[in-house]
Amino acid sequence: MSASRSENKKPRAEGESLTLDTDLGWAIRMVSAAFRRVATDSVADLPGGARGYLVLMALAGGSEPPSQLALAKEVSLDRTVMTYLLDDLEAHHLVTRKPDPRDRRARQVLITDTGRTRLAQVRESLGAAEARLLTDLDPTDTEQLRTLLARVAHTAQRDVFAPDDAEC
């Protein structure tokens, strides 16, 4: 982490070998596929599976209840998909919706105590799955990987939503 941002953006050297294990796309694809395999069972019983998990995580970590639209943007889901997903989560008493006191047309989404309990159970199971995937990393490497991936994810999310926001 001591290198500056501009040093991190240097192009690859011309003489660098071209192999799959140096290709970012290959690495992302392999990790994504492996994570989906190990994580699927952990979230299978949640309404919406992985999507339901992401919604519960976003709600559990926030202080101010988000609107449905803000939540959809945060977890990168289409707003119509979000509505159906929230219907399922609400039917299972994992979330609740209430009118936003600042805008009665908008609905705030809140995680319930049942939702927090279920999320904790899923997190425990998912933690074991993640540990299997990250078994070759020491704790410092694991934390650094999480930090770097979160930064890249925020960049990707910002770039995905910037064009849509500009059209409004």
Coordinates of C-alpha atoms in Angstrom, one line a residue:
M1 CA 0.0 0.0 0.0
S2 CA 3.0 2.3 0.0
A3 CA 2.9 2.8 -3.7
S4 CA 1.1 5.9 -4.9
R5 CA -2.0 5.6 -7.1
S6 CA -0.1 6.8 -10.2
E7 CA 2.5 4.1 -9.6
N8 CA -0.3 1.5 -9.4
K9 CA -1.5 2.5 -12.8
K10 CA 1.7 1.9 -14.7
P11 CA 1.2 -0.2 -17.9
R12 CA 2.6 -3.7 -17.8
A13 CA 6.1 -4.2 -19.1
E14 CA 6.4 -5.2 -22.7
G15 CA 8.5 -8.2 -21.9
E16 CA 6.0 -9.5 -19.3
S17 CA 4.9 -13.0 -20.0
L18 CA 1.3 -13.4 -21.3
T19 CA -0.1 -16.2 -19.2
L20 CA -3.6 -16.8 -17.8
D21 CA -2.4 -16.4 -14.2
T22 CA -1.4 -12.8 -15.0
D23 CA -4.7 -12.0 -16.6
L24 CA -7.2 -10.0 -14.5
G25 CA -10.2 -11.2 -16.4
W26 CA -9.3 -14.9 -15.9
A27 CA -8.6 -14.4 -12.2
I28 CA -11.9 -12.6 -11.6
R29 CA -13.8 -15.2 -13.6
M30 CA -12.2 -18.1 -11.6
V31 CA -12.8 -16.5 -8.2
S32 CA -16.3 -15.5 -9.1
A33 CA -17.2 -19.0 -10.3
A34 CA -15.6 -20.6 -7.2
F35 CA -17.3 -18.2 -4.9
R36 CA -20.7 -18.8 -6.4
R37 CA -20.2 -22.6 -6.0
V38 CA -19.2 -22.4 -2.3
A39 CA -21.6 -19.6 -1.4
T40 CA -24.7 -20.9 -3.1
D41 CA -25.6 -23.3 -0.3
S42 CA -25.1 -20.7 2.4
V43 CA -27.8 -18.4 0.9
A44 CA -30.0 -21.0 -0.7
D45 CA -32.7 -20.8 2.0
L46 CA -33.0 -17.0 1.9
P47 CA -35.7 -15.5 -0.3
G48 CA -33.9 -14.3 -3.4
G49 CA -30.7 -16.3 -2.5
A50 CA -27.6 -14.1 -3.0
R51 CA -29.7 -11.1 -3.9
G52 CA -31.6 -11.4 -0.6
Y53 CA -28.4 -11.7 1.3
L54 CA -27.0 -8.5 -0.3
V55 CA -30.1 -6.6 0.6
L56 CA -30.0 -7.8 4.3
M57 CA -26.3 -7.0 4.4
A58 CA -26.9 -3.5 3.1
L59 CA -29.7 -2.9 5.6
A60 CA -27.8 -4.3 8.6
G61 CA -24.8 -2.1 7.9
G62 CA -26.7 1.2 7.4
S63 CA -27.7 3.7 10.0
E64 CA -30.5 5.6 8.0
P65 CA -33.1 3.3 6.5
P66 CA -32.7 3.7 2.7
S67 CA -35.5 4.1 0.2
Q68 CA -36.3 1.2 -2.1
L69 CA -34.7 3.0 -5.0
A70 CA -31.5 3.9 -3.0
L71 CA -31.2 0.3 -1.8
A72 CA -31.6 -1.0 -5.4
K73 CA -28.8 1.3 -6.5
E74 CA -26.6 0.3 -3.6
V75 CA -26.8 -3.5 -4.3
S76 CA -27.0 -2.9 -8.1
L77 CA -30.4 -4.3 -8.8
D78 CA -33.1 -3.1 -11.1
R79 CA -35.8 -1.3 -9.1
T80 CA -38.6 -3.7 -10.4
V81 CA -36.5 -6.7 -9.3
M82 CA -36.0 -5.0 -6.0
T83 CA -39.7 -4.6 -5.5
Y84 CA -40.4 -8.4 -6.0
L85 CA -37.4 -9.3 -3.8
L86 CA -38.6 -7.0 -1.0
D87 CA -42.1 -8.5 -1.3
D88 CA -40.5 -12.0 -0.7
L89 CA -38.2 -10.8 2.2
E90 CA -41.2 -9.0 3.8
A91 CA -43.4 -12.1 3.5
H92 CA -40.7 -14.0 5.5
H93 CA -40.6 -11.2 8.1
L94 CA -37.0 -10.4 7.3
V95 CA -37.6 -6.8 6.3
T96 CA -40.4 -4.2 6.6
R97 CA -41.2 -1.1 4.6
K98 CA -42.7 2.1 5.9
P99 CA -43.5 5.5 4.3
D100 CA -40.5 7.8 4.3
P101 CA -41.3 10.7 6.7
R102 CA -39.5 13.1 4.3
D103 CA -41.4 11.9 1.2
R104 CA -44.6 9.9 1.7
R105 CA -44.4 8.6 -1.9
A106 CA -41.1 6.8 -1.1
R107 CA -40.8 3.7 1.1
Q108 CA -38.0 3.1 3.6
V109 CA -36.7 -0.4 4.0
L110 CA -35.8 -1.7 7.5
I111 CA -34.3 -5.0 8.5
T112 CA -36.3 -6.8 11.2
D113 CA -34.9 -8.7 14.3
T114 CA -35.8 -11.9 12.5
G115 CA -33.8 -10.6 9.5
R116 CA -30.8 -9.8 11.7
T117 CA -30.9 -13.3 13.2
R118 CA -31.2 -15.0 9.8
L119 CA -28.4 -12.8 8.4
A120 CA -26.1 -13.9 11.3
Q121 CA -26.8 -17.5 10.6
V122 CA -26.1 -17.0 6.9
R123 CA -22.9 -15.0 7.6
E124 CA -21.6 -17.9 9.8
S125 CA -22.2 -20.4 7.0
L126 CA -20.8 -18.1 4.4
G127 CA -17.8 -17.3 6.5
A128 CA -16.9 -21.0 6.4
A129 CA -17.3 -21.1 2.7
E130 CA -15.2 -18.0 2.2
A131 CA -12.5 -19.5 4.5
R132 CA -12.3 -22.6 2.2
L133 CA -11.9 -20.3 -0.9
L134 CA -9.2 -18.2 0.8
T135 CA -7.4 -21.0 2.5
D136 CA -4.1 -20.2 0.7
L137 CA -4.0 -16.6 2.1
D138 CA -2.8 -15.6 5.5
P139 CA -5.0 -13.2 7.5
T140 CA -3.1 -10.1 6.4
D141 CA -3.4 -11.1 2.7
T142 CA -7.2 -11.9 3.2
E143 CA -7.8 -8.4 4.7
Q144 CA -5.8 -6.7 1.9
L145 CA -7.7 -8.7 -0.7
R146 CA -11.1 -7.6 0.8
T147 CA -10.0 -4.0 1.0
L148 CA -8.7 -3.9 -2.6
L149 CA -11.8 -5.7 -4.0
A150 CA -14.1 -3.3 -2.1
R151 CA -12.2 -0.3 -3.7
V152 CA -12.5 -1.8 -7.2
A153 CA -16.2 -2.7 -6.5
H154 CA -16.9 0.9 -5.6
T155 CA -15.3 2.1 -8.8
A156 CA -17.2 -0.4 -10.8
Q157 CA -20.5 0.6 -9.1
R158 CA -19.8 4.3 -9.6
D159 CA -19.1 3.8 -13.3
V160 CA -22.2 1.7 -13.8
F161 CA -24.6 4.2 -12.3
A162 CA -22.9 7.4 -13.6
P163 CA -24.5 7.3 -17.1
D164 CA -28.0 6.6 -15.7
D165 CA -27.7 9.4 -13.2
A166 CA -26.6 11.8 -15.8
E167 CA -29.8 11.2 -17.9
C168 CA -32.1 12.2 -15.0

